[in-house]
């Protein structure tokens, strides 16, 4: 909803529509937009290239312009003449149901404000292939201001340059609008307070984010602050590397306070600056220069001291009272729309039921319709009954009453006696039969209809199914099935035209029952015997026919009409319309249902009238045909729709021979649509000179349930003008009638639809709840009590009761009548003089935030924006979808084939402004589709429910889409208010914090020392093994065929290491302590080189070699690690050596800058004089360099003591001995993968079977075949390997089984990871290979991070890994609440393996560093002998990162030194017991603190949002999310045609709103493989973000949600 004031415009000019003079207001200013409504969180830029422009356009439209000159007085508009009408309307044929001059001018006036700016909407970026035909401008929106780079320079209005004071006001408004870091999407804190406090809030917010004067580095949005030039490993994005590099995290965990969270409770008083005259102008800050912080947030460099003071006050932590430690956050509650106290309420007296005139009984009225047919067929057989036309407008066939009678009898006889057998007829009286006739064959249809009436079977007239999957035809099939239809009557031509199977049979249509098709042409029928005669009874309560009705949701219902209702309806119409015998009537309407059926097929026969039927196909060719037939036949009556009147106007070219004086009645079938009034007026204007009288136009209201509801009677009195009402649209949205004072632009002019039908009673009741009578000034649903109505929905007793058996009550609860009323589905009221007014349909009603809007009204406003220029034939669909417990308006329009991208966006932005100004409601989604692509109804209109269905399932394929969730969604939960800090004053007793168990746990003790544990150094262990078990095989490397490529025994490894040590000392001239980069492919050389370094006293660093096919992007990373680790030398193989010196390498990096390169394929023959032994176990053993998921390159130092402790811990956990074999399919460059590949075998003596993951690309089954062949009990892999097997081997399990693959011996299959366990992947892997013997319990995960490379690992003994379900909403508040599986908002989390021996864990609050209870989510802190000893940095800034490795709790156990993992998780004590008999504590990892996004004061984990998005549509294969300046950016990979890209935008926005209560700011659709993944299979979201901001993704489509 838009908050803001309406500016009144003093003078108005009258404007006429036909005979009605309405004062028309001049442009009222649209409501002042608050920037939050538009883009609640957009400080800063999105894409460096061109987004400033987009945003300046977006905000620009709402910038206040300097005061302009008063508008000139407009000349009053003269009554429209026909020539003027032609000039304005001759531009094309378009559905003009909704055209109204008044409305068009109102809309244009509302838009006049925005005229100067061409685009108010950020244009999406589109790939060229998606743009059909357009200029280059489509990609780079034109500059709207000269200073598009510097957003400060907003141009003045076109009225000359603003004065300096105006300029500063402009600037001021700009600052107050542009500066807001508020993460709220609601407008609850919009700047409507006095002075400039709204701007102050936002400035304060920015200040809070930038911590002015406190912190030299601008804070990032998440926990860790990104240092200057922090390194990122590039997977597929080339990056410039700066010279100075820092490889550690800068520490600052506390996110800055979000000032917006305080505003609601502590209103902030800001002193009003001098010179501020009105409450609307914001304070001036001198000539504020706009600067940007590192986060891209604009800040004012000179802020008044008051605001600075205010910011500092807000930042100062308030001293907490002594209180409990745990403060429970309230549940997230969606905001309920509070009713507006000023909203209009009905004040009138309670209405009285209106009674129509008595239904006069005329003596010669027939007792039934069949009796009438018999009478006319025998008395005047030559009288014409129906004349049909061909497509040239020539009479095709005249059906006389005699022929109608004899043929109907023939049909009746054949239906009853010629279908099935004598004993078992297929159709008996009372059965339902389908009538399938095309619209150009009313004669055959009429014969079949009366044939059914004579045979006493029930006709169900339906549309001809053109294809097997026609829009809505499936639902018609359901109707036929539920009616038990087995026979379909059809014409010869139609039968031939139906789709046929190769055998010539008509196929069964989707959803249809099996039908016997029966052709009713006379030549195919047998003559009835002379003695056979149909049984003609008086009208009774048997069902006469069933009329189909399509509901709002697309379902089709059958309304049953009894014979007595049928007859009474014909009598009532005869009386109301004054029909007499032998009158001629021209019918343009569909004769199968509604007004066309009632007048053109039924009532006409009762009165022996002559119907001239104009088929739709003729109207398409010649829209004037119906007028020509009226003249030709001197017709007294014509039945048309507004559209037919409009088409006639467009086609009419002052034809001299037109004379409409014979017409006494022009029935307008859709006259109840409020927008038909303009067609009626315009038609009268033009044809009044051709003999058309005003009183001839008779709008009527009808509904399938209540048949004719009301009709204007033809009068002879031309002085009595028809009833008009000019109603306030604002009032109507609250269901209140306010005759508008005509000051506002938003009015609805309605015409009466005459009086209640003869013999009927009408009242209006409240649309929802108890059917209570409305007040006189209240809009309600019209209800009718009469014999002439439908009686039920066939076969649906519950719905029938609610619609056909309604008993309206007075306010005291007394029923109005003892007879039931029927709901008509029409919204309206009974006005003065008993005139009925209809303002809309129940089906078109959309209730948005408690206000009722009519779809037709929205269509009319959208069409009035630029009526003919843009929308193809006026084809617009408006419907609502439910998102986040409220209805949201969606507009889908077909755009003209020749419109450009710029046209479409200009039109879209204007539609948004118009609908907002006129209806004060936001549009959720505006989609444009190519011309002629929306599903059609049989008569060519838009099939609404089908369109909605396509939209919801993502198969609408729009060519442009604009979502406005920021503007529309106002019921998001309130942002969370952070609890104040907790001090040690909280009660702490033993291991309890205020009655909750502190979340801490530990692995078992390291236990006894075994023989190899006596050595402190791995180099000593290797020497000992080479002496004691020289020929024991430690390593076996497999190639892609699964055969052994090479192997190493203890002594071979020892000897190789010695030679490498000699090489380092002699050829490399290295000293002990020098760093050596090992650039090897996964294999045995890497292991030998590592131990060679240890023997020489050097510090090894393992580096992944560059990829030969992708040198340009992978080599810079190698170079970066070599430089950052300060490697004195680089060891590698001969092959890689050549690669590093190749021409491609020289193009990527400066080859001369490499340190000396040693090639280990050529080793010296001698042994070293002595093997280096470190003096102290705490000296450096090796450096481990890795890229975190946030794209941060961090090297950690591993000491000798930590390395040995690490190996010992794994040995105990996995029970590794020399007799064991372990299969390893991991990358050996960092973390646990490196330790398992290179270190563990030497320490524990087991044999490692090494399988390089890259070999699986050629042979996916390699790893599992090796596991099976070597009968391995323990195996380790990565998620990428598991995914490769799941996808690559999914269909091959049978053939693998045949090859003898057996996984039954596998005891543990551990996924090595540094993230939340991927439950879906591990489960599908377990399920897939269960048939091959894999035990589901075997699959588990491990957890490690930079400060400790392995904290958890499943191991062999101990309980199975557990899974819990937690409430995702509580998790956002850092609380853990267990729920049942499958409950709403539940999130499954799997334990990350057992805690390793010698490891202690505690969960701490990342901000306050206090211990947490086990029901809270906090940072995992770890204490263990194998923690890394620190980040490896270039210059010793130890203090900055010491916190990560040497943290202490703020209270409780303040002595232990902990390392902070940077991951959020929680501990749960389970019912299971550990090996040592204790209750088992399970650790659940939720996600990286660094990646967690803080939005609306809550903590979101990207993976949760991504999971929802991937589920949203079948063609989304992968997704990654990140935030940029508080905007949520969602990147999705599309597996499908580029045409589907735009379908994803609404679906992604919907699912994130529904499941996470977040508004998506930007949706980026990219090709498969664009989202970068690191070697562990983790998404590199920060790289993706950088690539997006640097325009390197080449997206298919980028949508900026408003």
Coordinates of N, CA and C in Angstrom, one line a residue, residues 791-955:
X791 N -31.6 -24.5 -10.7 CA -31.9 -25.1 -9.4 C -30.8 -25.8 -8.7
X792 N -29.7 -26.2 -9.5 CA -28.6 -26.8 -8.8 C -27.4 -26.9 -9.7
X793 N -26.2 -27.1 -9.1 CA -25.0 -27.5 -9.8 C -25.1 -29.1 -9.9
X794 N -25.2 -29.6 -11.1 CA -25.4 -31.0 -11.3 C -24.4 -31.9 -10.5
X795 N -25.0 -32.7 -9.6 CA -24.1 -33.6 -8.9 C -23.3 -33.1 -7.7
X796 N -23.5 -31.8 -7.4 CA -22.7 -31.2 -6.4 C -23.6 -30.6 -5.3
X797 N -24.0 -31.4 -4.4 CA -25.1 -30.9 -3.4 C -24.5 -29.9 -2.5
X798 N -23.3 -30.0 -2.1 CA -22.8 -29.0 -1.1 C -22.7 -27.6 -1.7
X799 N -22.1 -27.5 -2.9 CA -22.0 -26.2 -3.6 C -23.4 -25.7 -4.0
X800 N -24.3 -26.6 -4.3 CA -25.7 -26.2 -4.6 C -26.3 -25.5 -3.4
X801 N -26.1 -26.1 -2.3 CA -26.7 -25.5 -1.1 C -26.3 -24.1 -0.8
X802 N -25.0 -23.8 -1.1 CA -24.4 -22.5 -0.8 C -24.8 -21.5 -1.8
X803 N -25.3 -21.9 -3.0 CA -25.6 -21.0 -4.1 C -27.1 -20.9 -4.4
X804 N -27.7 -22.1 -4.4 CA -29.1 -22.0 -4.8 C -30.1 -22.1 -3.7
X805 N -29.6 -22.3 -2.5 CA -30.5 -22.4 -1.3 C -30.1 -21.5 -0.2
X806 N -30.1 -20.1 -0.6 CA -29.6 -19.1 0.4 C -30.8 -18.5 1.0
X807 N -30.8 -18.3 2.3 CA -31.9 -17.6 3.0 C -31.4 -16.3 3.6
X808 N -31.5 -15.2 2.9 CA -31.0 -13.9 3.4 C -31.7 -13.6 4.7
X809 N -30.9 -13.0 5.6 CA -31.5 -12.6 7.0 C -31.3 -11.1 7.2
X810 N -32.2 -10.5 8.0 CA -32.0 -9.1 8.4 C -31.0 -9.0 9.5
X811 N -30.7 -7.8 9.9 CA -29.7 -7.6 10.9 C -30.1 -8.3 12.2
X812 N -31.4 -8.5 12.4 CA -31.8 -9.1 13.7 C -31.7 -10.6 13.5
X813 N -31.5 -11.1 12.3 CA -31.3 -12.6 12.1 C -32.6 -13.2 11.6
X814 N -33.6 -12.4 11.3 CA -34.9 -13.0 10.8 C -34.8 -13.2 9.3
X815 N -35.2 -14.4 8.8 CA -35.1 -14.6 7.3 C -36.1 -13.6 6.6
X816 N -35.6 -13.2 5.4 CA -36.4 -12.3 4.6 C -37.6 -13.0 4.0
X817 N -37.4 -14.3 3.6 CA -38.5 -15.0 2.9 C -38.4 -16.4 3.3
X818 N -39.6 -17.1 3.1 CA -39.5 -18.6 3.4 C -39.0 -19.3 2.2
X819 N -38.9 -18.7 1.0 CA -38.4 -19.3 -0.2 C -36.9 -19.0 -0.3
X820 N -36.2 -20.0 -0.8 CA -34.7 -19.8 -1.0 C -34.4 -18.8 -2.1
X821 N -33.3 -18.1 -2.0 CA -32.8 -17.2 -3.0 C -31.6 -17.9 -3.7
X822 N -31.3 -17.4 -4.9 CA -30.1 -17.9 -5.6 C -29.1 -16.8 -5.7
X823 N -27.8 -17.1 -5.4 CA -26.8 -16.1 -5.5 C -26.4 -15.9 -7.0
X824 N -26.4 -14.7 -7.5 CA -26.2 -14.4 -8.9 C -24.7 -14.4 -9.2
X825 N -23.8 -14.1 -8.2 CA -22.4 -14.0 -8.6 C -22.1 -12.5 -9.0
X826 N -23.1 -11.7 -9.0 CA -22.9 -10.3 -9.4 C -22.9 -9.4 -8.2
X827 N -22.0 -8.4 -8.2 CA -21.9 -7.4 -7.1 C -22.6 -6.2 -7.5
X828 N -23.4 -5.7 -6.6 CA -24.1 -4.4 -7.0 C -25.0 -3.9 -5.9
X829 N -26.0 -3.1 -6.3 CA -26.9 -2.6 -5.3 C -28.2 -2.2 -6.1
X830 N -29.3 -2.0 -5.3 CA -30.5 -1.5 -5.9 C -30.6 0.0 -5.6
X831 N -30.6 0.7 -6.7 CA -30.6 2.2 -6.5 C -32.0 2.8 -6.4
X832 N -32.1 4.1 -6.5 CA -33.4 4.8 -6.4 C -34.3 4.3 -7.5
X833 N -35.6 4.2 -7.2 CA -36.5 3.8 -8.3 C -36.5 2.4 -8.6
X834 N -35.8 1.6 -7.8 CA -35.7 0.1 -8.0 C -34.8 -0.3 -9.1
X835 N -34.0 0.7 -9.6 CA -33.0 0.4 -10.7 C -31.9 -0.4 -10.1
X836 N -31.5 -1.5 -10.9 CA -30.4 -2.3 -10.4 C -29.1 -1.9 -11.0
X837 N -28.1 -1.8 -10.2 CA -26.7 -1.4 -10.7 C -25.8 -2.5 -10.4
X838 N -24.9 -2.8 -11.3 CA -23.9 -3.9 -11.1 C -22.5 -3.3 -11.2
X839 N -21.7 -3.5 -10.2 CA -20.3 -2.9 -10.3 C -19.2 -3.9 -10.5
X840 N -19.6 -5.2 -10.6 CA -18.6 -6.2 -10.8 C -19.1 -7.6 -10.6
X841 N -18.2 -8.6 -10.8 CA -18.6 -10.0 -10.6 C -17.8 -10.5 -9.4
X842 N -18.4 -11.5 -8.7 CA -17.7 -12.1 -7.6 C -16.5 -12.8 -8.1
X843 N -16.6 -13.4 -9.3 CA -15.4 -14.1 -9.9 C -14.2 -13.2 -10.2
X844 N -14.5 -11.9 -10.5 CA -13.4 -11.0 -10.8 C -12.9 -10.3 -9.6
X845 N -13.4 -10.7 -8.4 CA -13.0 -10.0 -7.2 C -11.6 -10.4 -6.7
X846 N -10.8 -9.4 -6.3 CA -9.5 -9.7 -5.7 C -9.4 -9.0 -4.4
X847 N -9.3 -9.7 -3.3 CA -9.2 -9.0 -2.0 C -7.8 -8.8 -1.6
X848 N -7.3 -7.6 -1.8 CA -5.9 -7.3 -1.4 C -5.8 -6.5 -0.2
X849 N -5.2 -7.0 0.9 CA -5.1 -6.4 2.2 C -6.4 -5.9 2.6
X850 N -7.4 -6.7 2.5 CA -8.7 -6.4 3.0 C -9.6 -5.5 2.1
X851 N -9.0 -5.0 1.0 CA -9.8 -4.1 0.1 C -10.1 -4.9 -1.2
X852 N -11.4 -4.7 -1.7 CA -11.8 -5.5 -2.8 C -11.6 -4.7 -4.1
X853 N -10.9 -5.4 -5.0 CA -10.7 -4.7 -6.3 C -11.3 -5.6 -7.4
X854 N -11.8 -5.0 -8.5 CA -12.4 -5.8 -9.5 C -11.4 -5.9 -10.7
X855 N -11.2 -7.1 -11.1 CA -10.3 -7.4 -12.2 C -10.6 -6.5 -13.4
X856 N -11.9 -6.3 -13.8 CA -12.2 -5.5 -14.9 C -11.8 -4.1 -14.8
X857 N -11.9 -3.6 -13.6 CA -11.5 -2.2 -13.4 C -10.0 -2.0 -13.6
X858 N -9.2 -3.0 -13.2 CA -7.8 -2.9 -13.4 C -7.4 -3.0 -14.9
X859 N -8.2 -3.9 -15.6 CA -7.9 -4.0 -17.0 C -8.2 -2.7 -17.7
X860 N -9.3 -2.0 -17.3 CA -9.7 -0.8 -17.9 C -8.6 0.3 -17.7
X861 N -8.0 0.3 -16.5 CA -7.0 1.3 -16.2 C -5.7 1.0 -17.0
X862 N -5.4 -0.3 -17.1 CA -4.2 -0.7 -17.9 C -4.4 -0.3 -19.4
X863 N -5.6 -0.5 -19.9 CA -5.8 -0.3 -21.3 C -5.8 1.2 -21.5
X864 N -6.2 2.0 -20.5 CA -6.3 3.4 -20.7 C -4.9 4.1 -20.8
X865 N -3.9 3.4 -20.4 CA -2.5 4.0 -20.3 C -2.1 4.4 -21.7
X866 N -2.1 3.5 -22.6 CA -1.8 3.8 -24.0 C -2.6 2.9 -24.9
X867 N -3.8 3.2 -25.1 CA -4.8 2.2 -25.5 C -4.3 1.4 -26.7
X868 N -3.9 2.1 -27.8 CA -3.7 1.2 -29.0 C -2.3 1.0 -29.3
X869 N -1.4 1.8 -28.7 CA 0.0 1.8 -29.1 C 0.6 0.4 -28.8
X870 N 0.3 -0.1 -27.7 CA 1.1 -1.2 -27.2 C 0.5 -2.5 -27.1
X871 N -0.7 -2.6 -26.4 CA -1.3 -3.9 -26.2 C -1.9 -4.5 -27.4
X872 N -1.6 -5.7 -27.7 CA -2.2 -6.3 -29.0 C -3.7 -6.6 -28.8
X873 N -4.5 -5.9 -29.6 CA -5.9 -6.1 -29.6 C -6.5 -6.0 -28.2
X874 N -5.9 -5.2 -27.3 CA -6.4 -5.0 -26.0 C -6.5 -6.3 -25.1
X875 N -5.6 -7.3 -25.5 CA -5.7 -8.6 -24.8 C -4.9 -8.5 -23.5
X876 N -5.7 -8.3 -22.4 CA -5.0 -8.2 -21.0 C -5.8 -9.1 -20.1
X877 N -5.0 -9.9 -19.3 CA -5.7 -10.8 -18.3 C -5.2 -10.3 -16.9
X878 N -6.1 -10.2 -16.0 CA -5.8 -9.7 -14.7 C -6.4 -10.8 -13.7
X879 N -5.5 -11.3 -12.8 CA -6.0 -12.3 -11.8 C -5.2 -12.1 -10.6
X880 N -5.5 -12.8 -9.5 CA -4.7 -12.7 -8.3 C -4.2 -14.0 -8.0
X881 N -3.0 -14.1 -7.4 CA -2.4 -15.3 -6.9 C -2.2 -15.1 -5.4
X882 N -2.3 -16.2 -4.6 CA -2.1 -16.0 -3.2 C -0.6 -16.3 -2.9
X883 N 0.0 -15.3 -2.3 CA 1.4 -15.4 -1.9 C 1.5 -14.8 -0.5
X884 N 2.0 -15.5 0.4 CA 2.2 -15.1 1.8 C 0.9 -14.5 2.4
X885 N -0.1 -15.4 2.3 CA -1.4 -15.1 3.0 C -2.1 -13.9 2.6
X886 N -1.9 -13.4 1.3 CA -2.7 -12.3 0.8 C -2.8 -12.5 -0.7
X887 N -3.8 -11.9 -1.3 CA -3.9 -12.0 -2.7 C -3.0 -10.9 -3.4
X888 N -2.3 -11.3 -4.5 CA -1.4 -10.4 -5.2 C -1.9 -10.3 -6.6
X889 N -1.9 -9.1 -7.1 CA -2.5 -8.8 -8.5 C -1.4 -9.1 -9.5
X890 N -1.8 -9.9 -10.5 CA -0.9 -10.2 -11.6 C -1.6 -9.7 -12.9
X891 N -0.9 -9.0 -13.7 CA -1.4 -8.5 -15.0 C -0.6 -9.2 -16.1
X892 N -1.3 -9.8 -17.1 CA -0.6 -10.4 -18.2 C -1.2 -9.8 -19.5
X893 N -0.3 -9.2 -20.3 CA -0.8 -8.5 -21.5 C -0.1 -9.1 -22.7
X894 N -0.8 -9.1 -23.9 CA -0.1 -9.5 -25.1 C 0.4 -8.2 -25.7
X895 N 1.7 -8.2 -26.1 CA 2.2 -7.0 -26.6 C 2.3 -7.1 -28.2
X896 N 2.2 -5.9 -28.8 CA 2.1 -5.9 -30.3 C 3.5 -6.4 -30.8
X897 N 3.5 -7.1 -31.9 CA 4.7 -7.7 -32.4 C 5.8 -6.7 -32.7
X898 N 5.4 -5.4 -33.0 CA 6.4 -4.4 -33.4 C 6.9 -3.6 -32.2
X899 N 6.5 -4.0 -31.0 CA 7.0 -3.1 -29.9 C 8.4 -3.4 -29.5
X900 N 9.1 -2.4 -29.1 CA 10.5 -2.6 -28.7 C 10.6 -2.8 -27.2
X901 N 11.8 -3.2 -26.7 CA 12.0 -3.4 -25.3 C 11.7 -2.1 -24.5
X902 N 12.1 -1.0 -25.1 CA 11.9 0.3 -24.4 C 10.5 0.6 -24.3
X903 N 9.7 0.3 -25.4 CA 8.2 0.6 -25.3 C 7.6 -0.2 -24.2
X904 N 8.1 -1.5 -24.1 CA 7.4 -2.4 -23.2 C 7.7 -1.9 -21.8
X905 N 8.9 -1.5 -21.5 CA 9.2 -1.1 -20.1 C 8.6 0.3 -19.8
X906 N 8.5 1.1 -20.8 CA 7.8 2.4 -20.5 C 6.4 2.1 -20.2
X907 N 5.7 1.2 -21.0 CA 4.3 0.9 -20.8 C 4.2 0.3 -19.4
X908 N 5.0 -0.6 -19.0 CA 4.9 -1.3 -17.7 C 5.0 -0.3 -16.6
X909 N 6.0 0.6 -16.7 CA 6.1 1.5 -15.6 C 4.9 2.5 -15.5
X910 N 4.4 2.8 -16.6 CA 3.2 3.7 -16.6 C 2.0 3.0 -16.0
X911 N 1.9 1.7 -16.4 CA 0.7 1.0 -15.9 C 0.8 0.9 -14.3
X912 N 2.0 0.7 -13.8 CA 2.2 0.6 -12.4 C 1.8 1.9 -11.7
X913 N 2.2 3.0 -12.3 CA 1.9 4.3 -11.8 C 0.4 4.6 -11.8
X914 N -0.2 4.2 -13.0 CA -1.6 4.5 -13.2 C -2.5 3.7 -12.2
X915 N -2.2 2.4 -12.0 CA -3.0 1.6 -11.1 C -2.8 2.0 -9.7
X916 N -1.6 2.5 -9.4 CA -1.3 3.0 -8.1 C -2.1 4.2 -7.8
X917 N -2.1 5.2 -8.8 CA -2.8 6.4 -8.6 C -4.3 6.2 -8.5
X918 N -4.8 5.4 -9.4 CA -6.3 5.3 -9.6 C -6.9 4.4 -8.5
X919 N -6.2 3.2 -8.3 CA -6.8 2.2 -7.4 C -6.1 2.2 -6.0
X920 N -5.0 2.8 -5.9 CA -4.2 2.8 -4.7 C -3.9 1.3 -4.3
X921 N -3.4 0.5 -5.2 CA -3.1 -0.8 -4.9 C -1.8 -1.2 -5.8
X922 N -1.0 -2.0 -5.2 CA 0.3 -2.3 -5.9 C 0.0 -3.5 -6.8
X923 N 0.7 -3.6 -7.9 CA 0.7 -4.7 -8.8 C 1.9 -5.6 -8.5
X924 N 1.6 -6.9 -8.2 CA 2.7 -7.8 -7.8 C 3.6 -8.2 -9.0
X925 N 2.9 -8.5 -10.1 CA 3.7 -8.9 -11.3 C 3.0 -8.5 -12.5
X926 N 3.8 -8.0 -13.4 CA 3.3 -7.5 -14.7 C 4.1 -8.3 -15.8
X927 N 3.4 -9.1 -16.6 CA 4.1 -9.9 -17.6 C 3.6 -9.6 -18.9
X928 N 4.5 -9.6 -19.9 CA 4.1 -9.3 -21.3 C 4.4 -10.6 -22.1
X929 N 3.5 -11.0 -22.9 CA 3.7 -12.2 -23.7 C 3.6 -11.8 -25.2
X930 N 4.2 -12.6 -26.1 CA 4.0 -12.3 -27.5 C 2.6 -12.3 -27.9
X931 N 2.3 -11.6 -29.0 CA 0.9 -11.5 -29.5 C 0.4 -12.9 -29.8
X932 N -0.9 -13.1 -29.5 CA -1.6 -14.3 -29.8 C -1.1 -15.6 -29.1
X933 N -0.5 -15.4 -27.9 CA 0.0 -16.6 -27.3 C -0.8 -17.0 -26.0
X934 N -1.7 -16.2 -25.5 CA -2.4 -16.5 -24.3 C -3.5 -17.6 -24.7
X935 N -3.8 -18.5 -23.8 CA -4.9 -19.5 -24.2 C -6.2 -18.8 -24.4
X936 N -7.0 -19.3 -25.4 CA -8.2 -18.6 -25.8 C -9.4 -19.4 -25.4
X937 N -10.5 -18.7 -25.1 CA -11.8 -19.4 -24.9 C -12.4 -19.6 -26.3
X938 N -13.4 -20.4 -26.5 CA -13.9 -20.8 -27.8 C -14.2 -19.6 -28.7
X939 N -14.7 -18.5 -28.0 CA -15.0 -17.3 -28.8 C -13.9 -16.3 -28.9
X940 N -12.7 -16.8 -28.6 CA -11.5 -15.9 -28.8 C -11.1 -15.0 -27.7
X941 N -11.8 -15.0 -26.6 CA -11.4 -14.2 -25.4 C -10.2 -14.9 -24.8
X942 N -9.7 -14.3 -23.7 CA -8.6 -14.9 -23.0 C -9.1 -15.9 -21.9
X943 N -8.6 -17.1 -22.0 CA -9.0 -18.1 -21.0 C -8.2 -17.8 -19.7
X944 N -9.0 -17.2 -18.7 CA -8.3 -16.6 -17.6 C -7.6 -17.7 -16.7
X945 N -8.4 -18.7 -16.3 CA -7.9 -19.7 -15.3 C -6.7 -20.5 -15.9
X946 N -6.8 -20.7 -17.3 CA -5.7 -21.4 -17.9 C -4.4 -20.5 -17.9
X947 N -4.6 -19.2 -18.1 CA -3.5 -18.3 -18.1 C -2.9 -18.3 -16.7
X948 N -3.7 -18.3 -15.7 CA -3.2 -18.3 -14.3 C -2.5 -19.6 -14.0
X949 N -3.0 -20.7 -14.5 CA -2.4 -22.0 -14.3 C -1.0 -22.0 -15.0
X950 N -0.9 -21.5 -16.2 CA 0.4 -21.4 -16.9 C 1.4 -20.5 -16.1
X951 N 0.9 -19.4 -15.6 CA 1.7 -18.5 -14.8 C 2.3 -19.2 -13.6
X952 N 1.4 -19.9 -12.9 CA 1.8 -20.6 -11.6 C 2.7 -21.8 -11.8
X953 N 2.6 -22.5 -13.0 CA 3.5 -23.6 -13.2 C 4.7 -23.2 -14.0
X954 N 4.8 -22.0 -14.3 CA 6.0 -21.5 -15.0 C 6.1 -21.9 -16.5
X955 N 4.9 -21.9 -17.1 CA 5.0 -22.2 -18.6 C 4.2 -21.2 -19.4

